[in-house]
Amino acid sequence: MAERNVARSTDRFEKKRDAILDASTVILNTQGVKGLTLGVAAAAVGLSTTSVTYYFKRKDDLAAACLMRGIDWLTQAAETALAEKTPTERLRKLLELYLERVRQGAIGAAPPLPVLSDIRALNNPRRAEVFDAFMKLFRKVRNLFDTPELAWLGRGRRTARTHMLLEQLFWAGAWLPKYDAEDYDRICDRMFDILTGGLAVAGAEWAPAPAPLAELAAPQSGELGLETFLLAATRLINSRGYKGASVDKISAELNVTKGSFYHHHDAKDDLVVACFDRTFEVMRRVQRLAMGLPGDQWSKLSSAAAALAEYQLSEYGPLLRTSALSALPEAMRDEQVAHSNRVSDRFASMISDGIAEGSIRPVDPFIAAQMLNATLNAGAELAFWVPGVTQKAAPSVFARPMLMGIFAR
C-alpha cells in the first residue's frame, strides 16, 4: 500500500511538473527568458507562485528545465538519425523526426519545442549547464558527416556545416506557421532536396563576384557615428545576449558616457530595433548591388550570399543575430520578423527568376530563400564555431554548402 501511494505521489508530481514545463515553454518562446517569471508560469497553470517554487526554486531553474527538455529530445532524435547508414539517410531521418515533432506541437498533440536562442540570458550555473548540453547535441549532429565517403571534409568544415544545418531547424519555426500542419511532410521533402542538391544547376561553378564591403557599411557622421555605436551594440548582443549587453558595457566598449547611449536611443529595446534596422539595410544593399551585376541569377545570388558571409567576419560586421528577437516585446518582434521576411522574399524573387532562366534548380523559392536567409544570419557566429576561419574563406566554408549542397565538395 505504501509503495502504491509513493508511486501515485510521484506520478502526480511528474504530471504537474510537465504541465508547468509545457506552459512555460510557450511563454519562453513568445517572451524569452526575461519574460518567463515564476508568477507568469504559475498563472498559466492555475497555481500560486509558491506552489511553482515547490518544483522550481528560481526562474532560471524553470527556464533551464524547459531548454534542457528540448535539447534532450533533439539529442535523442540525432541518435536515432545516426543509426542510418549513409549521411544522406541520416539527414533525411533527422529532418523527418524534427518536422514530425514540430507538426505534433502545431496540432496540440505535444508541447512545443523550446526556442534555444536565449541560452545566454540564463545566469550561471544554469547557463553553463544548458550550454554544455547544447555542445553535446552539436557534436552528436556533427557525427552525421562522420563517414568514409566524407573523409575529405576537415573538422572545421564539418563544424560549419553542422552549424548551418542546425540553424535550418531552429529558424524553420519562424516560417513554418505559414503552412498547415498537414503540409509538413511535403516541406520535409523540399528542405531535404535543397540541403542535398543545393540551388545550382549541374555544371554551375562557384565564382562569386568580389564583395565591395566598404560600400555596404553605413557612412560615419558626428563625433561618435551611429554606425560605430550600433556595431558595438550588435557585437555585444550577439556575444552576450540581450541581458548581457548592458548600457554600461556598451558605453565602456566605446569609451563614452551613458549619456551618449541615451542621445541615440531612449530605451534598450529601441537599440535592438536599430541594430536590426542596420542589419536589414545592409542585406538590402547587398541584394541591390548583386541584382545590378552582369550575368545570370545564379551568379547574382551566389555573389550576394558570398558578400554577406564575408561581411559577417569583416571589420564592418557582424550583423545582428535573429536570436535577439526573443528579447523584444511581441509587437516589436513581429515588425522585425516582417522586415526579415521582406529580405527573404527578395531572395525568393531572385531564385524564381533563376529557375525561369535555367540557372537555378527547380526548388521551392520561398523555402529556399528562408533557408538561405537563415544561413547568412548564422554566419555571424561562424568565428565562434570555427576559430581561425578567415574573412575571405567564409563564403566557401559557410555559404557555398547551402548553395551547392551540404555534402558537395
GROMACS .gro file of C-alpha atoms in nm:
model
  409
    1MET     CA    1   0.000   0.000   0.000
    2ALA     CA    2   0.277   0.242   0.093
    3GLU     CA    3   0.456   0.168  -0.234
    4ARG     CA    4   0.139   0.238  -0.436
    5ASN     CA    5   0.091   0.569  -0.253
    6VAL     CA    6   0.451   0.668  -0.329
    7ALA     CA    7   0.403   0.574  -0.694
    8ARG     CA    8   0.082   0.780  -0.719
    9SER     CA    9   0.253   1.074  -0.549
   10THR     CA   10   0.547   1.052  -0.786
   11ASP     CA   11   0.312   1.029  -1.085
   12ARG     CA   12   0.120   1.337  -0.970
   13PHE     CA   13   0.444   1.527  -0.918
   14GLU     CA   14   0.569   1.443  -1.268
   15LYS     CA   15   0.238   1.531  -1.432
   16LYS     CA   16   0.223   1.867  -1.258
   17ARG     CA   17   0.588   1.935  -1.337
   18ASP     CA   18   0.530   1.852  -1.703
   19ALA     CA   19   0.225   2.080  -1.712
   20ILE     CA   20   0.434   2.366  -1.573
   21LEU     CA   21   0.707   2.299  -1.830
   22ASP     CA   22   0.455   2.280  -2.117
   23ALA     CA   23   0.302   2.616  -2.028
   24SER     CA   24   0.640   2.772  -1.953
   25THR     CA   25   0.781   2.666  -2.291
   26VAL     CA   26   0.503   2.857  -2.466
   27ILE     CA   27   0.588   3.165  -2.258
   28LEU     CA   28   0.960   3.119  -2.319
   29ASN     CA   29   0.906   3.100  -2.696
   30THR     CA   30   0.699   3.419  -2.707
   31GLN     CA   31   0.858   3.633  -2.435
   32GLY     CA   32   1.210   3.497  -2.392
   33VAL     CA   33   1.384   3.412  -2.067
   34LYS     CA   34   1.328   3.763  -1.931
   35GLY     CA   35   0.950   3.723  -1.970
   36LEU     CA   36   0.933   3.380  -1.808
   37THR     CA   37   0.880   3.460  -1.441
   38LEU     CA   38   0.758   3.216  -1.177
   39GLY     CA   39   0.445   3.428  -1.134
   40VAL     CA   40   0.360   3.423  -1.506
   41ALA     CA   41   0.421   3.047  -1.522
   42ALA     CA   42   0.206   2.989  -1.214
   43ALA     CA   43  -0.082   3.188  -1.359
   44ALA     CA   44  -0.063   2.987  -1.683
   45VAL     CA   45  -0.136   2.660  -1.497
   46GLY     CA   46  -0.366   2.799  -1.229
   47LEU     CA   47  -0.122   2.768  -0.939
   48SER     CA   48   0.022   3.010  -0.689
   49THR     CA   49   0.380   3.122  -0.727
   50THR     CA   50   0.463   2.942  -0.403
   51SER     CA   51   0.332   2.617  -0.550
   52VAL     CA   52   0.556   2.651  -0.855
   53THR     CA   53   0.861   2.703  -0.631
   54TYR     CA   54   0.798   2.352  -0.499
   55TYR     CA   55   0.905   2.229  -0.845
   56PHE     CA   56   1.144   2.506  -0.950
   57LYS     CA   57   1.310   2.721  -0.687
   58ARG     CA   58   1.414   3.005  -0.915
   59LYS     CA   59   1.319   3.148  -1.251
   60ASP     CA   60   1.644   3.029  -1.407
   61ASP     CA   61   1.576   2.675  -1.287
   62LEU     CA   62   1.244   2.677  -1.473
   63ALA     CA   63   1.383   2.829  -1.793
   64ALA     CA   64   1.678   2.589  -1.791
   65ALA     CA   65   1.447   2.290  -1.745
   66CYS     CA   66   1.243   2.399  -2.048
   67LEU     CA   67   1.556   2.435  -2.261
   68MET     CA   68   1.707   2.108  -2.138
   69ARG     CA   69   1.392   1.916  -2.223
   70GLY     CA   70   1.415   2.042  -2.582
   71ILE     CA   71   1.787   1.967  -2.607
   72ASP     CA   72   1.728   1.617  -2.470
   73TRP     CA   73   1.466   1.550  -2.737
   74LEU     CA   74   1.693   1.680  -3.014
   75THR     CA   75   1.980   1.467  -2.885
   76GLN     CA   76   1.763   1.155  -2.895
   77ALA     CA   77   1.649   1.245  -3.248
   78ALA     CA   78   2.012   1.284  -3.355
   79GLU     CA   79   2.098   0.944  -3.204
   80THR     CA   80   1.811   0.785  -3.396
   81ALA     CA   81   1.923   0.952  -3.718
   82LEU     CA   82   2.282   0.834  -3.670
   83ALA     CA   83   2.163   0.474  -3.677
   84GLU     CA   84   2.109   0.516  -4.052
   85LYS     CA   85   2.393   0.401  -4.277
   86THR     CA   86   2.471   0.697  -4.501
   87PRO     CA   87   2.495   1.074  -4.439
   88THR     CA   88   2.204   1.132  -4.677
   89GLU     CA   89   1.984   0.883  -4.493
   90ARG     CA   90   2.085   1.034  -4.159
   91LEU     CA   91   1.995   1.383  -4.275
   92ARG     CA   92   1.661   1.262  -4.408
   93LYS     CA   93   1.577   1.088  -4.079
   94LEU     CA   94   1.674   1.393  -3.871
   95LEU     CA   95   1.453   1.619  -4.083
   96GLU     CA   96   1.164   1.373  -4.067
   97LEU     CA   97   1.184   1.341  -3.690
   98TYR     CA   98   1.213   1.716  -3.638
   99LEU     CA   99   0.932   1.817  -3.874
  100GLU     CA  100   0.703   1.550  -3.730
  101ARG     CA  101   0.776   1.673  -3.377
  102VAL     CA  102   0.702   2.031  -3.480
  103ARG     CA  103   0.382   1.911  -3.650
  104GLN     CA  104   0.272   1.740  -3.331
  105GLY     CA  105   0.324   2.068  -3.146
  106ALA     CA  106   0.131   2.262  -3.411
  107ILE     CA  107  -0.179   2.041  -3.376
  108GLY     CA  108  -0.161   2.032  -2.996
  109ALA     CA  109  -0.062   1.666  -2.973
  110ALA     CA  110   0.268   1.751  -2.800
  111PRO     CA  111   0.415   2.052  -2.620
  112PRO     CA  112   0.617   2.287  -2.841
  113LEU     CA  113   0.991   2.254  -2.862
  114PRO     CA  114   1.166   2.543  -2.688
  115VAL     CA  115   1.345   2.813  -2.885
  116LEU     CA  116   1.712   2.765  -2.794
  117SER     CA  117   1.834   3.109  -2.893
  118ASP     CA  118   1.807   3.260  -2.545
  119ILE     CA  119   2.054   3.039  -2.357
  120ARG     CA  120   2.283   3.337  -2.295
  121ALA     CA  121   2.005   3.508  -2.098
  122LEU     CA  122   2.041   3.248  -1.822
  123ASN     CA  123   2.265   3.309  -1.524
  124ASN     CA  124   2.535   3.067  -1.419
  125PRO     CA  125   2.543   2.787  -1.317
  126ARG     CA  126   2.231   2.712  -1.527
  127ARG     CA  127   2.372   2.882  -1.838
  128ALA     CA  128   2.686   2.669  -1.826
  129GLU     CA  129   2.483   2.351  -1.773
  130VAL     CA  130   2.248   2.418  -2.064
  131PHE     CA  131   2.530   2.530  -2.293
  132ASP     CA  132   2.726   2.215  -2.212
  133ALA     CA  133   2.422   2.004  -2.308
  134PHE     CA  134   2.385   2.201  -2.631
  135MET     CA  135   2.750   2.141  -2.718
  136LYS     CA  136   2.698   1.767  -2.670
  137LEU     CA  137   2.398   1.789  -2.904
  138PHE     CA  138   2.608   1.980  -3.157
  139ARG     CA  139   2.883   1.718  -3.152
  140LYS     CA  140   2.621   1.446  -3.192
  141VAL     CA  141   2.475   1.610  -3.502
  142ARG     CA  142   2.825   1.667  -3.642
  143ASN     CA  143   2.869   1.289  -3.644
  144LEU     CA  144   2.621   1.285  -3.931
  145PHE     CA  145   2.922   1.372  -4.152
  146ASP     CA  146   3.145   1.106  -3.994
  147THR     CA  147   3.164   0.851  -4.276
  148PRO     CA  148   3.444   0.733  -4.509
  149GLU     CA  149   3.286   0.899  -4.814
  150LEU     CA  150   3.310   1.237  -4.640
  151ALA     CA  151   3.662   1.190  -4.508
  152TRP     CA  152   3.772   1.479  -4.729
  153LEU     CA  153   3.576   1.716  -4.505
  154GLY     CA  154   3.806   1.865  -4.242
  155ARG     CA  155   3.684   1.918  -3.886
  156GLY     CA  156   3.630   2.291  -3.939
  157ARG     CA  157   3.416   2.241  -4.247
  158ARG     CA  158   3.212   1.967  -4.079
  159THR     CA  159   3.156   2.203  -3.787
  160ALA     CA  160   3.049   2.486  -4.018
  161ARG     CA  161   2.801   2.260  -4.199
  162THR     CA  162   2.662   2.133  -3.868
  163HIS     CA  163   2.608   2.492  -3.756
  164MET     CA  164   2.428   2.566  -4.084
  165LEU     CA  165   2.212   2.253  -4.057
  166LEU     CA  166   2.101   2.321  -3.700
  167GLU     CA  167   2.019   2.679  -3.795
  168GLN     CA  168   1.780   2.546  -4.059
  169LEU     CA  169   1.592   2.352  -3.792
  170PHE     CA  170   1.579   2.639  -3.545
  171TRP     CA  171   1.481   2.910  -3.796
  172ALA     CA  172   1.211   2.691  -3.950
  173GLY     CA  173   0.996   2.776  -3.650
  174ALA     CA  174   0.974   3.134  -3.780
  175TRP     CA  175   0.827   3.042  -4.121
  176LEU     CA  176   0.653   2.706  -4.071
  177PRO     CA  177   0.338   2.873  -3.926
  178LYS     CA  178   0.273   2.998  -4.279
  179TYR     CA  179   0.177   2.639  -4.366
  180ASP     CA  180  -0.089   2.395  -4.249
  181ALA     CA  181   0.046   2.113  -4.037
  182GLU     CA  182  -0.072   1.861  -4.296
  183ASP     CA  183   0.185   2.009  -4.538
  184TYR     CA  184   0.487   1.936  -4.318
  185ASP     CA  185   0.570   1.609  -4.497
  186ARG     CA  186   0.595   1.797  -4.826
  187ILE     CA  187   0.804   2.068  -4.659
  188CYS     CA  188   1.039   1.799  -4.528
  189ASP     CA  189   1.085   1.674  -4.885
  190ARG     CA  190   1.165   2.022  -5.010
  191MET     CA  191   1.407   2.108  -4.731
  192PHE     CA  192   1.586   1.778  -4.787
  193ASP     CA  193   1.607   1.844  -5.161
  194ILE     CA  194   1.752   2.192  -5.106
  195LEU     CA  195   2.006   2.076  -4.847
  196THR     CA  196   2.131   1.785  -5.054
  197GLY     CA  197   2.102   1.932  -5.403
  198GLY     CA  198   2.168   2.299  -5.333
  199LEU     CA  199   2.038   2.563  -5.572
  200ALA     CA  200   2.295   2.537  -5.851
  201VAL     CA  201   2.218   2.350  -6.173
  202ALA     CA  202   2.454   2.075  -6.287
  203GLY     CA  203   2.780   2.219  -6.410
  204ALA     CA  204   2.742   2.555  -6.235
  205GLU     CA  205   3.058   2.700  -6.086
  206TRP     CA  206   3.116   2.873  -5.755
  207ALA     CA  207   3.264   3.202  -5.875
  208PRO     CA  208   3.101   3.490  -5.683
  209ALA     CA  209   3.196   3.847  -5.767
  210PRO     CA  210   3.433   4.024  -5.523
  211ALA     CA  211   3.245   4.184  -5.235
  212PRO     CA  212   3.268   4.565  -5.210
  213LEU     CA  213   3.249   4.561  -4.831
  214ALA     CA  214   3.327   4.930  -4.781
  215GLU     CA  215   3.025   5.020  -4.995
  216LEU     CA  216   2.799   4.808  -4.777
  217ALA     CA  217   2.876   4.979  -4.446
  218ALA     CA  218   2.679   5.289  -4.350
  219PRO     CA  219   2.876   5.616  -4.365
  220GLN     CA  220   3.001   5.766  -4.039
  221SER     CA  221   2.886   6.101  -3.910
  222GLY     CA  222   2.946   6.303  -3.596
  223GLU     CA  223   3.196   6.254  -3.314
  224LEU     CA  224   3.051   5.912  -3.237
  225GLY     CA  225   2.895   5.788  -3.558
  226LEU     CA  226   2.572   5.594  -3.528
  227GLU     CA  227   2.725   5.309  -3.729
  228THR     CA  228   3.007   5.276  -3.473
  229PHE     CA  229   2.758   5.277  -3.188
  230LEU     CA  230   2.529   5.018  -3.348
  231LEU     CA  231   2.820   4.795  -3.445
  232ALA     CA  232   2.948   4.786  -3.086
  233ALA     CA  233   2.599   4.712  -2.958
  234THR     CA  234   2.548   4.439  -3.219
  235ARG     CA  235   2.872   4.266  -3.122
  236LEU     CA  236   2.784   4.271  -2.754
  237ILE     CA  237   2.428   4.148  -2.807
  238ASN     CA  238   2.550   3.866  -3.032
  239SER     CA  239   2.815   3.752  -2.786
  240ARG     CA  240   2.643   3.812  -2.451
  241GLY     CA  241   2.275   3.817  -2.533
  242TYR     CA  242   2.027   4.098  -2.474
  243LYS     CA  243   2.064   4.075  -2.099
  244GLY     CA  244   2.443   4.071  -2.105
  245ALA     CA  245   2.471   4.372  -2.335
  246SER     CA  246   2.405   4.636  -2.072
  247VAL     CA  247   2.420   5.010  -2.133
  248ASP     CA  248   2.728   5.024  -1.910
  249LYS     CA  249   2.908   4.761  -2.120
  250ILE     CA  250   2.815   4.923  -2.449
  251SER     CA  251   2.936   5.260  -2.322
  252ALA     CA  252   3.257   5.107  -2.187
  253GLU     CA  253   3.321   4.934  -2.519
  254LEU     CA  254   3.321   5.274  -2.691
  255ASN     CA  255   3.474   5.467  -2.400
  256VAL     CA  256   3.179   5.704  -2.382
  257THR     CA  257   2.930   5.800  -2.113
  258LYS     CA  258   2.580   5.666  -2.065
  259GLY     CA  259   2.459   5.998  -2.192
  260SER     CA  260   2.586   5.909  -2.537
  261PHE     CA  261   2.368   5.598  -2.531
  262TYR     CA  262   2.056   5.793  -2.444
  263HIS     CA  263   2.148   6.053  -2.704
  264HIS     CA  264   2.097   5.785  -2.967
  265HIS     CA  265   1.820   5.575  -2.809
  266ASP     CA  266   1.558   5.620  -2.538
  267ALA     CA  267   1.550   5.255  -2.429
  268LYS     CA  268   1.733   4.930  -2.479
  269ASP     CA  269   1.454   4.778  -2.688
  270ASP     CA  270   1.488   5.074  -2.926
  271LEU     CA  271   1.858   4.995  -2.955
  272VAL     CA  272   1.788   4.634  -3.056
  273VAL     CA  273   1.541   4.755  -3.317
  274ALA     CA  274   1.803   4.999  -3.453
  275CYS     CA  275   2.057   4.715  -3.474
  276PHE     CA  276   1.805   4.506  -3.668
  277ASP     CA  277   1.732   4.802  -3.896
  278ARG     CA  278   2.105   4.829  -3.966
  279THR     CA  279   2.125   4.456  -4.037
  280PHE     CA  280   1.835   4.451  -4.282
  281GLU     CA  281   1.959   4.764  -4.459
  282VAL     CA  282   2.299   4.601  -4.516
  283MET     CA  283   2.128   4.291  -4.656
  284ARG     CA  284   1.909   4.501  -4.885
  285ARG     CA  285   2.215   4.694  -5.001
  286VAL     CA  286   2.388   4.367  -5.088
  287GLN     CA  287   2.083   4.248  -5.279
  288ARG     CA  288   2.060   4.569  -5.479
  289LEU     CA  289   2.428   4.555  -5.571
  290ALA     CA  290   2.404   4.188  -5.666
  291MET     CA  291   2.096   4.241  -5.880
  292GLY     CA  292   2.287   4.505  -6.076
  293LEU     CA  293   2.573   4.270  -6.160
  294PRO     CA  294   2.610   4.124  -6.511
  295GLY     CA  295   2.537   3.756  -6.562
  296ASP     CA  296   2.261   3.514  -6.471
  297GLN     CA  297   2.064   3.486  -6.146
  298TRP     CA  298   2.288   3.209  -6.011
  299SER     CA  299   2.586   3.441  -6.039
  300LYS     CA  300   2.394   3.724  -5.871
  301LEU     CA  301   2.255   3.508  -5.591
  302SER     CA  302   2.588   3.341  -5.514
  303SER     CA  303   2.761   3.682  -5.519
  304ALA     CA  304   2.508   3.822  -5.268
  305ALA     CA  305   2.548   3.521  -5.039
  306ALA     CA  306   2.928   3.536  -5.058
  307ALA     CA  307   2.932   3.909  -4.986
  308LEU     CA  308   2.717   3.871  -4.675
  309ALA     CA  309   2.918   3.574  -4.548
  310GLU     CA  310   3.237   3.777  -4.588
  311TYR     CA  311   3.080   4.088  -4.435
  312GLN     CA  312   2.999   3.896  -4.116
  313LEU     CA  313   3.370   3.842  -4.044
  314SER     CA  314   3.490   4.179  -4.170
  315GLU     CA  315   3.572   4.492  -3.972
  316TYR     CA  316   3.221   4.613  -4.059
  317GLY     CA  317   3.045   4.307  -3.919
  318PRO     CA  318   2.874   4.119  -3.780
  319LEU     CA  319   2.503   4.162  -3.840
  320LEU     CA  320   2.260   4.114  -3.553
  321ARG     CA  321   2.160   3.753  -3.491
  322THR     CA  322   1.791   3.668  -3.501
  323SER     CA  323   1.834   3.523  -3.151
  324ALA     CA  324   1.787   3.879  -3.024
  325LEU     CA  325   1.425   3.869  -3.141
  326SER     CA  326   1.313   3.675  -2.836
  327ALA     CA  327   1.406   3.965  -2.608
  328LEU     CA  328   1.180   4.216  -2.784
  329PRO     CA  329   0.816   4.287  -2.694
  330GLU     CA  330   0.582   4.095  -2.923
  331ALA     CA  331   0.478   4.393  -3.137
  332MET     CA  332   0.840   4.495  -3.199
  333ARG     CA  333   0.936   4.133  -3.266
  334ASP     CA  334   0.660   4.087  -3.524
  335GLU     CA  335   0.771   4.403  -3.703
  336GLN     CA  336   1.132   4.281  -3.726
  337VAL     CA  337   1.023   3.936  -3.848
  338ALA     CA  338   0.827   4.118  -4.121
  339HIS     CA  339   1.146   4.305  -4.218
  340SER     CA  340   1.334   3.975  -4.232
  341ASN     CA  341   1.062   3.824  -4.449
  342ARG     CA  342   1.090   4.109  -4.697
  343VAL     CA  343   1.463   4.044  -4.732
  344SER     CA  344   1.389   3.675  -4.775
  345ASP     CA  345   1.115   3.744  -5.030
  346ARG     CA  346   1.363   3.935  -5.246
  347PHE     CA  347   1.592   3.632  -5.240
  348ALA     CA  348   1.288   3.424  -5.338
  349SER     CA  349   1.231   3.652  -5.638
  350MET     CA  350   1.594   3.609  -5.747
  351ILE     CA  351   1.560   3.232  -5.712
  352SER     CA  352   1.233   3.231  -5.911
  353ASP     CA  353   1.396   3.431  -6.190
  354GLY     CA  354   1.690   3.190  -6.189
  355ILE     CA  355   1.459   2.890  -6.217
  356ALA     CA  356   1.279   3.054  -6.509
  357GLU     CA  357   1.604   3.120  -6.696
  358GLY     CA  358   1.751   2.779  -6.611
  359SER     CA  359   2.048   2.892  -6.398
  360ILE     CA  360   1.896   2.769  -6.068
  361ARG     CA  361   1.747   2.427  -5.995
  362PRO     CA  362   1.367   2.394  -5.969
  363VAL     CA  363   1.318   2.431  -5.593
  364ASP     CA  364   1.057   2.589  -5.370
  365PRO     CA  365   1.167   2.956  -5.387
  366PHE     CA  366   1.007   3.057  -5.058
  367ILE     CA  367   1.160   2.774  -4.856
  368ALA     CA  368   1.497   2.809  -5.030
  369ALA     CA  369   1.504   3.182  -4.957
  370GLN     CA  370   1.421   3.130  -4.590
  371MET     CA  371   1.695   2.868  -4.564
  372LEU     CA  372   1.944   3.098  -4.735
  373ASN     CA  373   1.844   3.383  -4.505
  374ALA     CA  374   1.895   3.160  -4.201
  375THR     CA  375   2.238   3.054  -4.324
  376LEU     CA  376   2.358   3.408  -4.385
  377ASN     CA  377   2.232   3.525  -4.045
  378ALA     CA  378   2.405   3.234  -3.873
  379GLY     CA  379   2.732   3.344  -4.034
  380ALA     CA  380   2.763   3.597  -3.752
  381GLU     CA  381   2.873   3.311  -3.522
  382LEU     CA  382   3.098   3.130  -3.769
  383ALA     CA  383   3.416   3.253  -3.599
  384PHE     CA  384   3.293   3.104  -3.270
  385TRP     CA  385   3.229   2.762  -3.420
  386VAL     CA  386   3.533   2.758  -3.649
  387PRO     CA  387   3.809   2.953  -3.472
  388GLY     CA  388   4.064   3.095  -3.710
  389VAL     CA  389   3.837   3.096  -4.014
  390THR     CA  390   3.929   3.396  -4.226
  391GLN     CA  391   3.702   3.659  -4.375
  392LYS     CA  392   3.795   3.551  -4.729
  393ALA     CA  393   3.729   3.184  -4.652
  394ALA     CA  394   3.382   3.242  -4.503
  395PRO     CA  395   3.189   3.229  -4.835
  396SER     CA  396   3.341   2.894  -4.933
  397VAL     CA  397   3.323   2.744  -4.583
  398PHE     CA  398   2.970   2.852  -4.499
  399ALA     CA  399   2.763   2.994  -4.786
  400ARG     CA  400   2.876   2.752  -5.055
  401PRO     CA  401   2.742   2.435  -4.882
  402MET     CA  402   2.398   2.591  -4.867
  403LEU     CA  403   2.401   2.687  -5.235
  404MET     CA  404   2.587   2.386  -5.377
  405GLY     CA  405   2.470   2.112  -5.139
  406ILE     CA  406   2.563   2.022  -4.783
  407PHE     CA  407   2.756   1.712  -4.895
  408ALA     CA  408   2.916   1.873  -5.201
  409ARG     CA  409   3.291   1.924  -5.224
   0.00000   0.00000   0.00000
